């Protein structure tokens, strides 16, 4: 029987180095706690469902 693992994640805009002078990219950040959401941004919270 396959195991199902569910984890929280969020899509975040990040820069390598200084925020204002370096290019930004979207990154998938996988959480380790109950939630990985920012309360002021409603659309960045997601879950990952992994069928093992």
PDB file of N, CA, C and O in Angstrom:
ATOM      1  N   UNK A   1       0.831  -1.172   0.000  1.00  0.00           N
ATOM      2  CA  UNK A   1       0.000   0.000   0.000  1.00  0.00           C
ATOM      3  C   UNK A   1       0.884   1.246   0.000  1.00  0.00           C
ATOM      4  O   UNK A   1       1.851   1.339   0.745  1.00  0.00           O
ATOM      5  N   UNK A   2       0.552   2.227  -0.844  1.00  0.00           N
ATOM      6  CA  UNK A   2       1.328   3.456  -0.961  1.00  0.00           C
ATOM      7  C   UNK A   2       1.045   4.398   0.202  1.00  0.00           C
ATOM      8  O   UNK A   2      -0.076   4.487   0.682  1.00  0.00           O
ATOM      9  N   UNK A   3       2.085   5.075   0.648  1.00  0.00           N
ATOM     10  CA  UNK A   3       1.937   6.077   1.711  1.00  0.00           C
ATOM     11  C   UNK A   3       1.718   7.444   1.075  1.00  0.00           C
ATOM     12  O   UNK A   3       2.248   7.745   0.007  1.00  0.00           O
ATOM     13  N   UNK A   4       0.945   8.272   1.733  1.00  0.00           N
ATOM     14  CA  UNK A   4       0.704   9.637   1.264  1.00  0.00           C
ATOM     15  C   UNK A   4       1.327  10.589   2.281  1.00  0.00           C
ATOM     16  O   UNK A   4       1.070  10.502   3.476  1.00  0.00           O
ATOM     17  N   UNK A   5       2.148  11.501   1.786  1.00  0.00           N
ATOM     18  CA  UNK A   5       2.791  12.497   2.645  1.00  0.00           C
ATOM     19  C   UNK A   5       2.338  13.877   2.184  1.00  0.00           C
ATOM     20  O   UNK A   5       2.473  14.221   1.011  1.00  0.00           O
ATOM     21  N   UNK A   6       1.803  14.675   3.106  1.00  0.00           N
ATOM     22  CA  UNK A   6       1.307  16.011   2.781  1.00  0.00           C
ATOM     23  C   UNK A   6       2.151  17.027   3.533  1.00  0.00           C
ATOM     24  O   UNK A   6       2.363  16.907   4.739  1.00  0.00           O
ATOM     25  N   UNK A   7       2.640  18.032   2.804  1.00  0.00           N
ATOM     26  CA  UNK A   7       3.451  19.090   3.410  1.00  0.00           C
ATOM     27  C   UNK A   7       2.963  20.442   2.927  1.00  0.00           C
ATOM     28  O   UNK A   7       2.389  20.557   1.855  1.00  0.00           O
ATOM     29  N   UNK A   8       3.216  21.468   3.713  1.00  0.00           N
ATOM     30  CA  UNK A   8       2.863  22.818   3.303  1.00  0.00           C
ATOM     31  C   UNK A   8       3.995  23.421   2.488  1.00  0.00           C
ATOM     32  O   UNK A   8       5.165  23.051   2.627  1.00  0.00           O
ATOM     33  N   UNK A   9       3.642  24.363   1.619  1.00  0.00           N
ATOM     34  CA  UNK A   9       4.649  25.090   0.852  1.00  0.00           C
ATOM     35  C   UNK A   9       4.079  26.444   0.462  1.00  0.00           C
ATOM     36  O   UNK A   9       2.887  26.705   0.615  1.00  0.00           O
ATOM     37  N   UNK A  10       4.950  27.305  -0.041  1.00  0.00           N
ATOM     38  CA  UNK A  10       4.531  28.631  -0.471  1.00  0.00           C
ATOM     39  C   UNK A  10       5.399  29.072  -1.635  1.00  0.00           C
ATOM     40  O   UNK A  10       6.580  28.730  -1.716  1.00  0.00           O
ATOM     41  N   UNK A  11       4.820  29.830  -2.539  1.00  0.00           N
ATOM     42  CA  UNK A  11       5.547  30.412  -3.651  1.00  0.00           C
ATOM     43  C   UNK A  11       5.946  31.825  -3.239  1.00  0.00           C
ATOM     44  O   UNK A  11       5.091  32.650  -2.933  1.00  0.00           O
ATOM     45  N   UNK A  12       7.247  32.090  -3.240  1.00  0.00           N
ATOM     46  CA  UNK A  12       7.742  33.381  -2.764  1.00  0.00           C
ATOM     47  C   UNK A  12       8.716  33.986  -3.763  1.00  0.00           C
ATOM     48  O   UNK A  12       9.512  33.283  -4.374  1.00  0.00           O
ATOM     49  N   UNK A  13       8.658  35.282  -3.903  1.00  0.00           N
ATOM     50  CA  UNK A  13       9.637  36.011  -4.703  1.00  0.00           C
ATOM     51  C   UNK A  13      10.882  36.258  -3.872  1.00  0.00           C
ATOM     52  O   UNK A  13      10.793  36.827  -2.783  1.00  0.00           O
ATOM     53  N   UNK A  14      12.025  35.832  -4.353  1.00  0.00           N
ATOM     54  CA  UNK A  14      13.278  35.986  -3.620  1.00  0.00           C
ATOM     55  C   UNK A  14      14.364  36.531  -4.537  1.00  0.00           C
ATOM     56  O   UNK A  14      14.340  36.340  -5.747  1.00  0.00           O
ATOM     57  N   UNK A  15      15.342  37.196  -3.927  1.00  0.00           N
ATOM     58  CA  UNK A  15      16.512  37.702  -4.643  1.00  0.00           C
ATOM     59  C   UNK A  15      17.757  37.092  -4.020  1.00  0.00           C
ATOM     60  O   UNK A  15      17.799  36.843  -2.817  1.00  0.00           O
ATOM     61  N   UNK A  16      18.770  36.850  -4.842  1.00  0.00           N
ATOM     62  CA  UNK A  16      20.069  36.408  -4.326  1.00  0.00           C
ATOM     63  C   UNK A  16      20.866  37.656  -3.968  1.00  0.00           C
ATOM     64  O   UNK A  16      21.262  38.419  -4.842  1.00  0.00           O
ATOM     65  N   UNK A  17      21.073  37.882  -2.698  1.00  0.00           N
ATOM     66  CA  UNK A  17      21.785  39.080  -2.258  1.00  0.00           C
ATOM     67  C   UNK A  17      20.824  40.208  -1.939  1.00  0.00           C
ATOM     68  O   UNK A  17      19.724  39.991  -1.433  1.00  0.00           O
ATOM     69  N   UNK A  18      21.225  41.429  -2.267  1.00  0.00           N
ATOM     70  CA  UNK A  18      20.442  42.624  -1.952  1.00  0.00           C
ATOM     71  C   UNK A  18      19.097  42.618  -2.678  1.00  0.00           C
ATOM     72  O   UNK A  18      19.019  42.395  -3.883  1.00  0.00           O
ATOM     73  N   UNK A  19      18.025  42.878  -1.938  1.00  0.00           N
ATOM     74  CA  UNK A  19      16.655  42.817  -2.473  1.00  0.00           C
ATOM     75  C   UNK A  19      16.428  43.817  -3.597  1.00  0.00           C
ATOM     76  O   UNK A  19      15.751  43.534  -4.582  1.00  0.00           O
ATOM     77  N   UNK A  20      16.989  44.997  -3.507  1.00  0.00           N
ATOM     78  CA  UNK A  20      16.675  46.073  -4.448  1.00  0.00           C
ATOM     79  C   UNK A  20      17.524  46.052  -5.710  1.00  0.00           C
ATOM     80  O   UNK A  20      17.088  46.541  -6.750  1.00  0.00           O
ATOM     81  N   UNK A  21      18.721  45.491  -5.667  1.00  0.00           N
ATOM     82  CA  UNK A  21      19.600  45.584  -6.836  1.00  0.00           C
ATOM     83  C   UNK A  21      19.806  44.258  -7.577  1.00  0.00           C
ATOM     84  O   UNK A  21      20.423  44.250  -8.632  1.00  0.00           O
ATOM     85  N   UNK A  22      19.297  43.143  -7.066  1.00  0.00           N
ATOM     86  CA  UNK A  22      19.482  41.849  -7.723  1.00  0.00           C
ATOM     87  C   UNK A  22      18.182  41.359  -8.343  1.00  0.00           C
ATOM     88  O   UNK A  22      17.092  41.700  -7.876  1.00  0.00           O
ATOM     89  N   UNK A  23      18.267  40.545  -9.402  1.00  0.00           N
ATOM     90  CA  UNK A  23      17.058  39.991 -10.029  1.00  0.00           C
ATOM     91  C   UNK A  23      16.300  39.081  -9.061  1.00  0.00           C
ATOM     92  O   UNK A  23      16.890  38.456  -8.179  1.00  0.00           O
ATOM     93  N   UNK A  24      15.000  39.025  -9.254  1.00  0.00           N
ATOM     94  CA  UNK A  24      14.127  38.200  -8.413  1.00  0.00           C
ATOM     95  C   UNK A  24      13.650  36.975  -9.185  1.00  0.00           C
ATOM     96  O   UNK A  24      13.543  37.002 -10.405  1.00  0.00           O
ATOM     97  N   UNK A  25      13.341  35.919  -8.459  1.00  0.00           N
ATOM     98  CA  UNK A  25      12.739  34.726  -9.059  1.00  0.00           C
ATOM     99  C   UNK A  25      11.760  34.132  -8.053  1.00  0.00           C
ATOM    100  O   UNK A  25      11.867  34.359  -6.850  1.00  0.00           O
ATOM    101  N   UNK A  26      10.780  33.393  -8.558  1.00  0.00           N
ATOM    102  CA  UNK A  26       9.824  32.711  -7.701  1.00  0.00           C
ATOM    103  C   UNK A  26      10.445  31.406  -7.230  1.00  0.00           C
ATOM    104  O   UNK A  26      11.037  30.672  -8.012  1.00  0.00           O
ATOM    105  N   UNK A  27      10.299  31.123  -5.948  1.00  0.00           N
ATOM    106  CA  UNK A  27      10.844  29.901  -5.366  1.00  0.00           C
ATOM    107  C   UNK A  27       9.770  29.188  -4.573  1.00  0.00           C
ATOM    108  O   UNK A  27       8.948  29.819  -3.918  1.00  0.00           O
ATOM    109  N   UNK A  28       9.800  27.875  -4.625  1.00  0.00           N
ATOM    110  CA  UNK A  28       8.897  27.052  -3.841  1.00  0.00           C
ATOM    111  C   UNK A  28       9.592  26.742  -2.519  1.00  0.00           C
ATOM    112  O   UNK A  28      10.616  26.071  -2.497  1.00  0.00           O
ATOM    113  N   UNK A  29       9.030  27.259  -1.424  1.00  0.00           N
ATOM    114  CA  UNK A  29       9.615  27.043  -0.107  1.00  0.00           C
ATOM    115  C   UNK A  29       8.756  26.039   0.642  1.00  0.00           C
ATOM    116  O   UNK A  29       7.575  26.264   0.859  1.00  0.00           O
ATOM    117  N   UNK A  30       9.361  24.915   1.014  1.00  0.00           N
ATOM    118  CA  UNK A  30       8.642  23.848   1.688  1.00  0.00           C
ATOM    119  C   UNK A  30       8.733  24.066   3.191  1.00  0.00           C
ATOM    120  O   UNK A  30       9.817  24.250   3.738  1.00  0.00           O
ATOM    121  N   UNK A  31       7.582  24.074   3.844  1.00  0.00           N
ATOM    122  CA  UNK A  31       7.510  24.338   5.276  1.00  0.00           C
ATOM    123  C   UNK A  31       7.787  23.108   6.115  1.00  0.00           C
ATOM    124  O   UNK A  31       7.729  21.977   5.639  1.00  0.00           O
ATOM    125  N   UNK A  32       8.096  23.344   7.359  1.00  0.00           N
ATOM    126  CA  UNK A  32       8.338  22.250   8.297  1.00  0.00           C
ATOM    127  C   UNK A  32       7.317  22.239   9.426  1.00  0.00           C
ATOM    128  O   UNK A  32       7.260  21.312  10.203  1.00  0.00           O
ATOM    129  N   UNK A  33       6.508  23.275   9.525  1.00  0.00           N
ATOM    130  CA  UNK A  33       5.518  23.378  10.594  1.00  0.00           C
ATOM    131  C   UNK A  33       4.113  23.135  10.070  1.00  0.00           C
ATOM    132  O   UNK A  33       3.904  22.456   9.071  1.00  0.00           O
ATOM    133  N   UNK A  34       3.170  23.711  10.747  1.00  0.00           N
ATOM    134  CA  UNK A  34       1.766  23.541  10.377  1.00  0.00           C
ATOM    135  C   UNK A  34       1.403  24.369   9.153  1.00  0.00           C
ATOM    136  O   UNK A  34       0.712  23.921   8.266  1.00  0.00           O
ATOM    137  N   UNK A  35       1.902  25.605   9.088  1.00  0.00           N
ATOM    138  CA  UNK A  35       1.547  26.493   7.989  1.00  0.00           C
ATOM    139  C   UNK A  35       2.780  27.219   7.492  1.00  0.00           C
ATOM    140  O   UNK A  35       3.698  27.503   8.250  1.00  0.00           O
ATOM    141  N   UNK A  36       2.786  27.555   6.216  1.00  0.00           N
ATOM    142  CA  UNK A  36       3.886  28.276   5.607  1.00  0.00           C
ATOM    143  C   UNK A  36       3.373  29.535   4.923  1.00  0.00           C
ATOM    144  O   UNK A  36       3.961  30.035   4.004  1.00  0.00           O
ATOM    145  N   UNK A  37       2.214  30.044   5.362  1.00  0.00           N
ATOM    146  CA  UNK A  37       1.577  31.180   4.715  1.00  0.00           C
ATOM    147  C   UNK A  37       1.934  32.491   5.402  1.00  0.00           C
ATOM    148  O   UNK A  37       2.218  32.543   6.582  1.00  0.00           O
ATOM    149  N   UNK A  38       1.881  33.561   4.617  1.00  0.00           N
ATOM    150  CA  UNK A  38       1.998  34.912   5.137  1.00  0.00           C
ATOM    151  C   UNK A  38       0.577  35.448   5.260  1.00  0.00           C
ATOM    152  O   UNK A  38      -0.204  35.388   4.315  1.00  0.00           O
ATOM    153  N   UNK A  39       0.213  35.973   6.399  1.00  0.00           N
ATOM    154  CA  UNK A  39      -1.174  36.377   6.630  1.00  0.00           C
ATOM    155  C   UNK A  39      -1.634  37.510   5.716  1.00  0.00           C
ATOM    156  O   UNK A  39      -2.805  37.621   5.405  1.00  0.00           O
ATOM    157  N   UNK A  40      -0.722  38.357   5.233  1.00  0.00           N
ATOM    158  CA  UNK A  40      -1.126  39.469   4.379  1.00  0.00           C
ATOM    159  C   UNK A  40      -1.221  39.089   2.900  1.00  0.00           C
ATOM    160  O   UNK A  40      -1.693  39.875   2.098  1.00  0.00           O
ATOM    161  N   UNK A  41      -0.767  37.905   2.535  1.00  0.00           N
ATOM    162  CA  UNK A  41      -0.829  37.460   1.134  1.00  0.00           C
ATOM    163  C   UNK A  41      -1.622  36.165   1.084  1.00  0.00           C
ATOM    164  O   UNK A  41      -1.165  35.133   1.555  1.00  0.00           O
ATOM    165  N   UNK A  42      -2.801  36.225   0.498  1.00  0.00           N
ATOM    166  CA  UNK A  42      -3.714  35.076   0.542  1.00  0.00           C
ATOM    167  C   UNK A  42      -3.396  34.008  -0.501  1.00  0.00           C
ATOM    168  O   UNK A  42      -3.813  32.873  -0.366  1.00  0.00           O
ATOM    169  N   UNK A  43      -2.663  34.327  -1.564  1.00  0.00           N
ATOM    170  CA  UNK A  43      -2.518  33.393  -2.676  1.00  0.00           C
ATOM    171  C   UNK A  43      -1.218  32.597  -2.680  1.00  0.00           C
ATOM    172  O   UNK A  43      -0.955  31.877  -3.602  1.00  0.00           O
ATOM    173  N   UNK A  44      -0.381  32.730  -1.672  1.00  0.00           N
ATOM    174  CA  UNK A  44       0.916  32.048  -1.755  1.00  0.00           C
ATOM    175  C   UNK A  44       0.942  30.681  -1.089  1.00  0.00           C
ATOM    176  O   UNK A  44       1.887  29.944  -1.233  1.00  0.00           O
ATOM    177  N   UNK A  45      -0.091  30.306  -0.361  1.00  0.00           N
ATOM    178  CA  UNK A  45      -0.101  29.058   0.390  1.00  0.00           C
ATOM    179  C   UNK A  45      -0.550  27.884  -0.489  1.00  0.00           C
ATOM    180  O   UNK A  45      -1.536  27.979  -1.204  1.00  0.00           O
ATOM    181  N   UNK A  46       0.191  26.769  -0.418  1.00  0.00           N
ATOM    182  CA  UNK A  46      -0.141  25.565  -1.180  1.00  0.00           C
ATOM    183  C   UNK A  46       0.205  24.345  -0.334  1.00  0.00           C
ATOM    184  O   UNK A  46       0.839  24.468   0.706  1.00  0.00           O
ATOM    185  N   UNK A  47      -0.206  23.192  -0.809  1.00  0.00           N
ATOM    186  CA  UNK A  47       0.220  21.938  -0.192  1.00  0.00           C
ATOM    187  C   UNK A  47       0.825  21.051  -1.269  1.00  0.00           C
ATOM    188  O   UNK A  47       0.487  21.155  -2.446  1.00  0.00           O
ATOM    189  N   UNK A  48       1.730  20.190  -0.855  1.00  0.00           N
ATOM    190  CA  UNK A  48       2.344  19.191  -1.726  1.00  0.00           C
ATOM    191  C   UNK A  48       1.839  17.840  -1.268  1.00  0.00           C
ATOM    192  O   UNK A  48       1.927  17.499  -0.077  1.00  0.00           O
ATOM    193  N   UNK A  49       1.293  17.056  -2.183  1.00  0.00           N
ATOM    194  CA  UNK A  49       0.858  15.704  -1.872  1.00  0.00           C
ATOM    195  C   UNK A  49       1.797  14.748  -2.593  1.00  0.00           C
ATOM    196  O   UNK A  49       1.881  14.748  -3.817  1.00  0.00           O
ATOM    197  N   UNK A  50       2.533  13.962  -1.823  1.00  0.00           N
ATOM    198  CA  UNK A  50       3.526  13.043  -2.372  1.00  0.00           C
ATOM    199  C   UNK A  50       3.065  11.608  -2.121  1.00  0.00           C
ATOM    200  O   UNK A  50       2.912  11.188  -0.978  1.00  0.00           O
ATOM    201  N   UNK A  51       2.838  10.888  -3.201  1.00  0.00           N
ATOM    202  CA  UNK A  51       2.444   9.484  -3.095  1.00  0.00           C
ATOM    203  C   UNK A  51       3.696   8.629  -3.143  1.00  0.00           C
ATOM    204  O   UNK A  51       4.397   8.599  -4.147  1.00  0.00           O
ATOM    205  N   UNK A  52       4.028   7.997  -2.043  1.00  0.00           N
ATOM    206  CA  UNK A  52       5.266   7.191  -1.988  1.00  0.00           C
ATOM    207  C   UNK A  52       4.955   5.727  -2.169  1.00  0.00           C
ATOM    208  O   UNK A  52       3.966   5.223  -1.732  1.00  0.00           O
TER     209      UNK A  52
END
